[in-house]
Tab-separated table of C-alpha atoms in Angstrom:
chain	number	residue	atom	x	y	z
A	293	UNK	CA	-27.774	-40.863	12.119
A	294	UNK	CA	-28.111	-37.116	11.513
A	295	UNK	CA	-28.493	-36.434	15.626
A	296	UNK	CA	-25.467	-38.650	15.889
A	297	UNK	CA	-23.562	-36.891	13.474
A	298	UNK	CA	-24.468	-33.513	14.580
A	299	UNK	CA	-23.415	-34.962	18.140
A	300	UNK	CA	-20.008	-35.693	16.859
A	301	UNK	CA	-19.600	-32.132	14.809
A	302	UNK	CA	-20.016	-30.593	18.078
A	303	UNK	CA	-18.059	-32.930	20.303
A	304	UNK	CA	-15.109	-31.896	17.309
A	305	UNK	CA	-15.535	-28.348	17.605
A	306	UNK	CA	-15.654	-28.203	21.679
A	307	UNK	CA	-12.434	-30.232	21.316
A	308	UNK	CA	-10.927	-28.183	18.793
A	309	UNK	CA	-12.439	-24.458	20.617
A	310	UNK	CA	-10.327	-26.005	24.295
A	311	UNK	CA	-7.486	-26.963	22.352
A	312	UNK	CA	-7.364	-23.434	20.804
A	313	UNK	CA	-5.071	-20.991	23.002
A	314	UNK	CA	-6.837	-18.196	24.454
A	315	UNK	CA	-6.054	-15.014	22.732
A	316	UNK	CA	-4.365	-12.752	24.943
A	317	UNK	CA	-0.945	-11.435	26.115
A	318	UNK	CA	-1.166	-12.966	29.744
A	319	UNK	CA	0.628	-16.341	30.169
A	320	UNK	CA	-2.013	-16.658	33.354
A	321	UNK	CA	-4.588	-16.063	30.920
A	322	UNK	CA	-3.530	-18.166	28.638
A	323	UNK	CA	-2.260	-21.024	30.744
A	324	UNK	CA	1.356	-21.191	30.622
A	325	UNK	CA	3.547	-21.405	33.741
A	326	UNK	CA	5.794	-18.569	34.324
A	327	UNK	CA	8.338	-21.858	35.206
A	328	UNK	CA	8.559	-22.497	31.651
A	329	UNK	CA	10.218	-19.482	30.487
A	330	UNK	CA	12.630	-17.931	28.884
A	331	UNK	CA	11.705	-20.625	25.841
A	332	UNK	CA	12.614	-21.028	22.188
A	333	UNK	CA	9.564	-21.953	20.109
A	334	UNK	CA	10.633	-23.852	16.701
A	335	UNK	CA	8.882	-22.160	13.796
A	336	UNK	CA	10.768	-24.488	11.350
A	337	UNK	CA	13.995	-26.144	11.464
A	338	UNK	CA	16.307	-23.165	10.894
A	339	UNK	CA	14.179	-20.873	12.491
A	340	UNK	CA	13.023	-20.116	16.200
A	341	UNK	CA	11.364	-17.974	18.070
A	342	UNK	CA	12.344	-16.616	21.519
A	343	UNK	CA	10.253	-16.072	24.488
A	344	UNK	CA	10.963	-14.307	27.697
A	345	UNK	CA	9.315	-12.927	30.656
A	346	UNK	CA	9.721	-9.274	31.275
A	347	UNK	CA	8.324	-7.025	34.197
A	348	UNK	CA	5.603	-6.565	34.822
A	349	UNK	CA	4.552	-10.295	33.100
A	350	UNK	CA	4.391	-10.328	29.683
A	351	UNK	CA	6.674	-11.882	27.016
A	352	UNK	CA	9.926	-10.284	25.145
A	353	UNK	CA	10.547	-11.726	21.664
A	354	UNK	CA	13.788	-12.658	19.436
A	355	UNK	CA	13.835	-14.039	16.191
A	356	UNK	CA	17.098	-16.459	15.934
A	357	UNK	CA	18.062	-18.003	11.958
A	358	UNK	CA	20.770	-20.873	11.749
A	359	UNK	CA	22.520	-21.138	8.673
A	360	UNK	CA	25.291	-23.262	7.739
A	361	UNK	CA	27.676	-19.652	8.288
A	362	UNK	CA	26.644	-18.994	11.457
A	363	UNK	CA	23.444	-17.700	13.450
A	364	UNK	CA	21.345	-14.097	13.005
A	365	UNK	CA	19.712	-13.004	16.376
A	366	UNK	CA	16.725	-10.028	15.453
A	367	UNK	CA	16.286	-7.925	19.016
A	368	UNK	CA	17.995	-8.874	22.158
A	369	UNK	CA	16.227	-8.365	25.772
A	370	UNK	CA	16.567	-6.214	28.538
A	371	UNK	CA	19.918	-7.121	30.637
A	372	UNK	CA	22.730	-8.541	29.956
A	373	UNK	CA	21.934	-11.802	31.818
A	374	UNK	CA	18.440	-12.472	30.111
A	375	UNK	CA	20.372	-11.933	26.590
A	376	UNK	CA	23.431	-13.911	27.782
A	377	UNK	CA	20.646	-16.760	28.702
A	378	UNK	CA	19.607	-16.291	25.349
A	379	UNK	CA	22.507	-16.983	23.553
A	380	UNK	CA	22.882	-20.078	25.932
A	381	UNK	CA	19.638	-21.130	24.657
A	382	UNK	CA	20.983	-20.902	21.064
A	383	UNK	CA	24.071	-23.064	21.719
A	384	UNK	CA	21.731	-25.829	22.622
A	385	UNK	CA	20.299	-25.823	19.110
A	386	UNK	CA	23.043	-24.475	16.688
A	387	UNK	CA	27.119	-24.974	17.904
A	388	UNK	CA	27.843	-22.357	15.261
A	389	UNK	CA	28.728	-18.311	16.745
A	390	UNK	CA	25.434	-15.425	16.284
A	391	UNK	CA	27.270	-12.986	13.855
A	392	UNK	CA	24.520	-11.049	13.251
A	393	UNK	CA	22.121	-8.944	15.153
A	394	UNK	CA	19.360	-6.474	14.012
A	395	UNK	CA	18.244	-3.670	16.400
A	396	UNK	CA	14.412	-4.375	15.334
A	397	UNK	CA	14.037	-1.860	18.444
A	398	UNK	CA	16.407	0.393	19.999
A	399	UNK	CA	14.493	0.295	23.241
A	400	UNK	CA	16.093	-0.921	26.589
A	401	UNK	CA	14.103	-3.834	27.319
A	402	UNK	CA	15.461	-5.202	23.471
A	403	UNK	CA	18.627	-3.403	23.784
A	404	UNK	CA	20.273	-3.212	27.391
A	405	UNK	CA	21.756	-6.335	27.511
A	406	UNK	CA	23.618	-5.876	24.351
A	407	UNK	CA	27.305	-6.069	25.720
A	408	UNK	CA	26.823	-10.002	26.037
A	409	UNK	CA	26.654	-10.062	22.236
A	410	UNK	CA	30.356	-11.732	20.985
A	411	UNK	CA	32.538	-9.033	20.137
A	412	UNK	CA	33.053	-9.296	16.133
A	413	UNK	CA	28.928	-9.401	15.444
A	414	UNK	CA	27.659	-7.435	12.533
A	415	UNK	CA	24.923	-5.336	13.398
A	416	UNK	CA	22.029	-4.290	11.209
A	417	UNK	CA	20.780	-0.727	12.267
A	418	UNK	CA	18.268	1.979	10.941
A	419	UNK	CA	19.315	5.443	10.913
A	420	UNK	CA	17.055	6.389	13.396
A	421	UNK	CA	18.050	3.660	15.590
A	422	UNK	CA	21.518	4.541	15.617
A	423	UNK	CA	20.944	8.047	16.307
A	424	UNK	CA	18.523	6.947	19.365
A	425	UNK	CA	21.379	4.751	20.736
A	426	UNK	CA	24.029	7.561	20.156
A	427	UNK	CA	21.434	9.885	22.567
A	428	UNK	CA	21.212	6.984	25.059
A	429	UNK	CA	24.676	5.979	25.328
A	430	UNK	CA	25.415	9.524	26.212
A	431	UNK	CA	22.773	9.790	28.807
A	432	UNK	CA	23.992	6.390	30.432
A	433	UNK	CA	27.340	7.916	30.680
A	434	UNK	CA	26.184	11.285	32.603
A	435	UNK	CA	24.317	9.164	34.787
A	436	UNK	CA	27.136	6.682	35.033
A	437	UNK	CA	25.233	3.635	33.954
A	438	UNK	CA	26.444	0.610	31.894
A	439	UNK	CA	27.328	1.893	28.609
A	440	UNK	CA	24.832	1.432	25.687
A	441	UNK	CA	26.841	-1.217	22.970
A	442	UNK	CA	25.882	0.088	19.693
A	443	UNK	CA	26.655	-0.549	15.758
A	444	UNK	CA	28.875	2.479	14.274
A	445	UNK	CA	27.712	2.502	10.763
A	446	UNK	CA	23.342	2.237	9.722
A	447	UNK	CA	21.717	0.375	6.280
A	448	UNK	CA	22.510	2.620	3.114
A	449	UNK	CA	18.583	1.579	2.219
A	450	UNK	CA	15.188	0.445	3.430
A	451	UNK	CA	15.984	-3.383	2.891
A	452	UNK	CA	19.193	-5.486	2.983
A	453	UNK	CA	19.897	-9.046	2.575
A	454	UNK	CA	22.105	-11.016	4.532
A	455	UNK	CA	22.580	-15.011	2.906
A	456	UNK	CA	22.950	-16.851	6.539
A	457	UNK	CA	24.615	-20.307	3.740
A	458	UNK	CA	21.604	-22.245	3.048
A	459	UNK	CA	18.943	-19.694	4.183
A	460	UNK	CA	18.809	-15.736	4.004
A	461	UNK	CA	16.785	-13.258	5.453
A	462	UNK	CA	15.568	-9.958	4.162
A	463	UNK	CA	15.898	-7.009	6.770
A	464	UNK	CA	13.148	-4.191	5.815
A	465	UNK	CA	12.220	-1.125	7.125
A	466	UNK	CA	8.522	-0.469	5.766
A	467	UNK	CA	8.045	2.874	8.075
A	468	UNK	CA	7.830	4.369	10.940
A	469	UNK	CA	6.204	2.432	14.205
A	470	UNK	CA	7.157	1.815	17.530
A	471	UNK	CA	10.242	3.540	17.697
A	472	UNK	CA	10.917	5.332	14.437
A	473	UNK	CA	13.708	3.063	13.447
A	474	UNK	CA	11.629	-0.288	13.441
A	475	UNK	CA	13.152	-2.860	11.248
A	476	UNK	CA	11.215	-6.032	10.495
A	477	UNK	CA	13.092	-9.686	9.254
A	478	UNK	CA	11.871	-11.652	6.690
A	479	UNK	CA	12.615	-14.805	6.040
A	480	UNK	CA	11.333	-16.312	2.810
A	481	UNK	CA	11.786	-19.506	2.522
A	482	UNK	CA	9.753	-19.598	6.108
A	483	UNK	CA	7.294	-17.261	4.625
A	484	UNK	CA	7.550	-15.509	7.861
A	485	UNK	CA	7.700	-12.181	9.233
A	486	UNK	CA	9.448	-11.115	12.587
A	487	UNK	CA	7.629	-7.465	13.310
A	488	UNK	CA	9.979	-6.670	16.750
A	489	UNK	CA	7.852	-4.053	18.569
A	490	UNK	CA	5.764	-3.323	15.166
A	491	UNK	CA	3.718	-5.788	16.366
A	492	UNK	CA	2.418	-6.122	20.025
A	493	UNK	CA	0.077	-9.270	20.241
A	494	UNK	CA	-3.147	-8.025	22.244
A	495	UNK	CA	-0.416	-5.815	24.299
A	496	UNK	CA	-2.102	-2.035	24.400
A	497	UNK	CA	0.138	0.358	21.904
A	498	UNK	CA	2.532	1.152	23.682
A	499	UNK	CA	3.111	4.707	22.423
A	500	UNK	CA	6.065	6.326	24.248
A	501	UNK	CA	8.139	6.976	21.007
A	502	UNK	CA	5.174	5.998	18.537
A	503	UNK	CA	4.375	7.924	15.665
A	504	UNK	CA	0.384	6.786	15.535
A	505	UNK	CA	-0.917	7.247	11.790
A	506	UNK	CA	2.101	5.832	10.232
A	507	UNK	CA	2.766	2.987	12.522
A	508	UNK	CA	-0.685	2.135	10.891
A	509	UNK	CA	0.725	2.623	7.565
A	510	UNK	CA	3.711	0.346	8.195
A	511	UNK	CA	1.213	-2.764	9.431
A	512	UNK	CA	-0.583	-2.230	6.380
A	513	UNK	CA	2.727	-2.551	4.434
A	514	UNK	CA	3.504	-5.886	6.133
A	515	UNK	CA	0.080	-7.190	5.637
A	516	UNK	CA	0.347	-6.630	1.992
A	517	UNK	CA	3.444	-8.638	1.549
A	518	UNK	CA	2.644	-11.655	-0.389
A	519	UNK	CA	4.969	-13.968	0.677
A	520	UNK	CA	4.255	-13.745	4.315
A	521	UNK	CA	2.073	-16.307	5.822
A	522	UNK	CA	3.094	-15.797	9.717
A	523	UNK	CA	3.785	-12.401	11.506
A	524	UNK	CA	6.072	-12.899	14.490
A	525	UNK	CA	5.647	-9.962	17.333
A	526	UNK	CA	7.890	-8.087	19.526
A	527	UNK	CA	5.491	-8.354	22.608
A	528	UNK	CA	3.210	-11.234	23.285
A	529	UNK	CA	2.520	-14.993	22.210
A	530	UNK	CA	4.121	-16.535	19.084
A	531	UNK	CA	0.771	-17.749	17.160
A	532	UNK	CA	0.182	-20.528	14.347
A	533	UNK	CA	0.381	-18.641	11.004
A	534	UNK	CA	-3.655	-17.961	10.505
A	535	UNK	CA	-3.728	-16.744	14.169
A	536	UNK	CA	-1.243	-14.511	13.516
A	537	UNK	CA	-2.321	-12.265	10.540
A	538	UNK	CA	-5.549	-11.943	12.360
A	539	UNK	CA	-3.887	-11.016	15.689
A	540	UNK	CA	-2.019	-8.813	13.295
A	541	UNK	CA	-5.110	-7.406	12.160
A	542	UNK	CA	-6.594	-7.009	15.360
A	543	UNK	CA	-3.684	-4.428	16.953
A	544	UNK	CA	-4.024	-2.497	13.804
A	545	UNK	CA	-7.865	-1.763	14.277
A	546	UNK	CA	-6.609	-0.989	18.103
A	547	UNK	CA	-4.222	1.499	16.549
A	548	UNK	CA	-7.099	3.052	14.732
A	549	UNK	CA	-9.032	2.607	17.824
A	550	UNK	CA	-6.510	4.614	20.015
A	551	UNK	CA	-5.707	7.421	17.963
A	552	UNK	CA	-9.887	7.834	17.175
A	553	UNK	CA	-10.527	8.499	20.722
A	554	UNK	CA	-7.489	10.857	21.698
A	555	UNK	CA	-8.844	12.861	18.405
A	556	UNK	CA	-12.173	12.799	20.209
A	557	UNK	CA	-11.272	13.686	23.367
A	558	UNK	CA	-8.861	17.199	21.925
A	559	UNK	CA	-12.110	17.839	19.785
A	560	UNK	CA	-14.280	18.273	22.986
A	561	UNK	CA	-11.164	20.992	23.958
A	562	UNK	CA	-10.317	18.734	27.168
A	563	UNK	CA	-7.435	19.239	28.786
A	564	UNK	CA	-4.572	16.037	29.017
A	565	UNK	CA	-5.253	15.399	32.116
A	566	UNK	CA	-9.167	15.721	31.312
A	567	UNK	CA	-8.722	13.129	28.792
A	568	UNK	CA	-6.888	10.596	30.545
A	569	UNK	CA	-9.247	10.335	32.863
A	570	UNK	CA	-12.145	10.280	30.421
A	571	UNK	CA	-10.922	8.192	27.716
A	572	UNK	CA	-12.935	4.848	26.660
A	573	UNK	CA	-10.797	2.368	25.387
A	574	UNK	CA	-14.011	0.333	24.723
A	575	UNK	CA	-12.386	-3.621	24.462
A	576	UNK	CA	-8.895	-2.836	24.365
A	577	UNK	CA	-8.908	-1.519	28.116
A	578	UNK	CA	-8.691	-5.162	28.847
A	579	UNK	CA	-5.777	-5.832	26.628
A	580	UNK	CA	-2.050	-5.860	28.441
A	581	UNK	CA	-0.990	-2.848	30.236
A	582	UNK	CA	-3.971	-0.545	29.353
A	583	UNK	CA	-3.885	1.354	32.129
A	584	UNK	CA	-0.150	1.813	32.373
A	585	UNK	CA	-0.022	2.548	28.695
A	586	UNK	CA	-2.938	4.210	27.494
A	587	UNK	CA	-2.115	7.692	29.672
A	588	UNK	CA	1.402	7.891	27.711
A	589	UNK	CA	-0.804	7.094	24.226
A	590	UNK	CA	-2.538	10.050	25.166
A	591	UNK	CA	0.177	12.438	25.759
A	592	UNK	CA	1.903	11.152	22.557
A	593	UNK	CA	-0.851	11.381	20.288
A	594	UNK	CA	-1.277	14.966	21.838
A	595	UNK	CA	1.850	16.170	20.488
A	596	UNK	CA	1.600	14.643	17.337
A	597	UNK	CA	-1.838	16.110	16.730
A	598	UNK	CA	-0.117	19.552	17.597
A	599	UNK	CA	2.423	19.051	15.370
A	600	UNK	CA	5.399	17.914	17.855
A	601	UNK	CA	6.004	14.828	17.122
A	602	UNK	CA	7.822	14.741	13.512
């Protein structure tokens, strides 16, 4: 009896380990047919989670709320067709119009396709978002690209409320990331947490804009909220709640990782160039676009261990 029930512990937990989806920002990787994006992933009944493929393979993430006022969209993607086939996508589970939209990032690939938002939609900005979008609308005009479609007026504070009629979310800006003007949704009564690009699920930090010691400060800051149970990202899979403070976890200690060995590498008075070439990324140089990534973490760190980057 014991040998059969030791049999049938471990037939359970083979089941449970293939059932399990790998851990990794690859839909190859982790199984999933490119065919089955873009996708919306329910996270409860008022609540979904957006996934699209971006170059060069790896998912873009929106957080869409449906209340009985309307819908909230949080980050759009990178044209205007892939966020027009968003909202299509919403239609299909909510007849009501998106009136609100928060710039979680002011990046392209969340922001570009912004002019196929409807007309009269409130957005919900950051100061330094706004400013970043000012700077990029007037480069896209000089170069005579598509103009950047931005908000005109930024949050008074670091959190704002928005009641959706029968659900509300809490927009918070708990420091400096990604971007500088990352703001992160909550929505209680979900006891979730959608991190935009805050949170990059086994995706190497992407650093172009980063500020490096305080984007760790601002993960610790969502981690400590105690009525979150599931942290949505910007980049990579949507996970079960459990998964997803530990994922959460784990790109926090690459953070620490990261910015470790570019203090390493100054400290042995290498050049840049030295560095990138030298660096050891240890596990993370198999995470998601190391090797494009990890050469622009290097410069950025750089500049904000000289003082630059402020």
């Amino acid at each position: 009896m014991r040998l059969a029930s030791l049999l049938v512990l471990i037939a359970a937990a083979t089941s449970l380990q293939a059932q399990s989806p790998v851990r990794t920002a690859d839909p190859a990787a982790r199984g999933i047919a490119l065919s089955e994006f873009p996708r919306l992933v329910k996270l409860s009944d008022k609540v979904y989670g957006y996934e699209e493929i971006r170059q060069p393979g790896f998912t873009t993430v929106s957080l869409i709320v449906i209340g009985r006022n309307g819908v909230l969209v949080a980050d759009g993607q990178g044209s205007v067709q892939a966020t027009q086939t968003m909202l299509d996508k919403v239609k299909t589970i909510s007849p009501l119009p998106v009136k609100w939209y928060v710039v979680g990032s002011d990046h392209g690939d969340h922001t570009a396709g912004n002019s196929a938002l409807p007309k009269d939609i409130q957005f919900v900005v950051h100061a330094n978002s706004l400013a970043q979008l000012k700077k990029d609308s007037a480069a896209a005009a000089a170069a005579n690209r598509p103009a950047v479609v931005m908000p005109t007026t930024a949050m008074t504070s670091d959190n704002q409320a928005i009641d959706l009629g029968g659900i509300s979310v809490r927009v918070r800006f708990l420091g400096r990331a990604h971007t500088g003007g990352d703001l992160l949704v909550e929505v209680p009564s979900e006891k979730l947490l959608f991190m935009s690009e805050a949170y990059l699920n086994r995706v190497f930090p992407a650093m172009r804009s980063a500020y490096g010691a305080e984007w760790v400060r601002t993960i610790d800051n969502a981690l400590a909220l105690k009525n979150v149970d599931r942290f949505i990202p910007g980049h990579g899979f949507i996970e079960e709640a459990k998964v997803s403070r530990e994922e959460l976890v784990a790109f926090r200690e690459s953070l620490v990782a990261v910015i470790a060995e570019v203090k390493r590498l100054k400290a042995a008075g290498l050049t840049i160039d030295q560095a990138i070439a030298q660096a050891n990324w240890g596990p993370y140089a198999k995470w998601f676009l190391a090797e494009q990534q990890s050469p622009i973490a290097i410069r950025r760190l750089w500049t904000e261990l000289d003082g630059a980057s402020k």
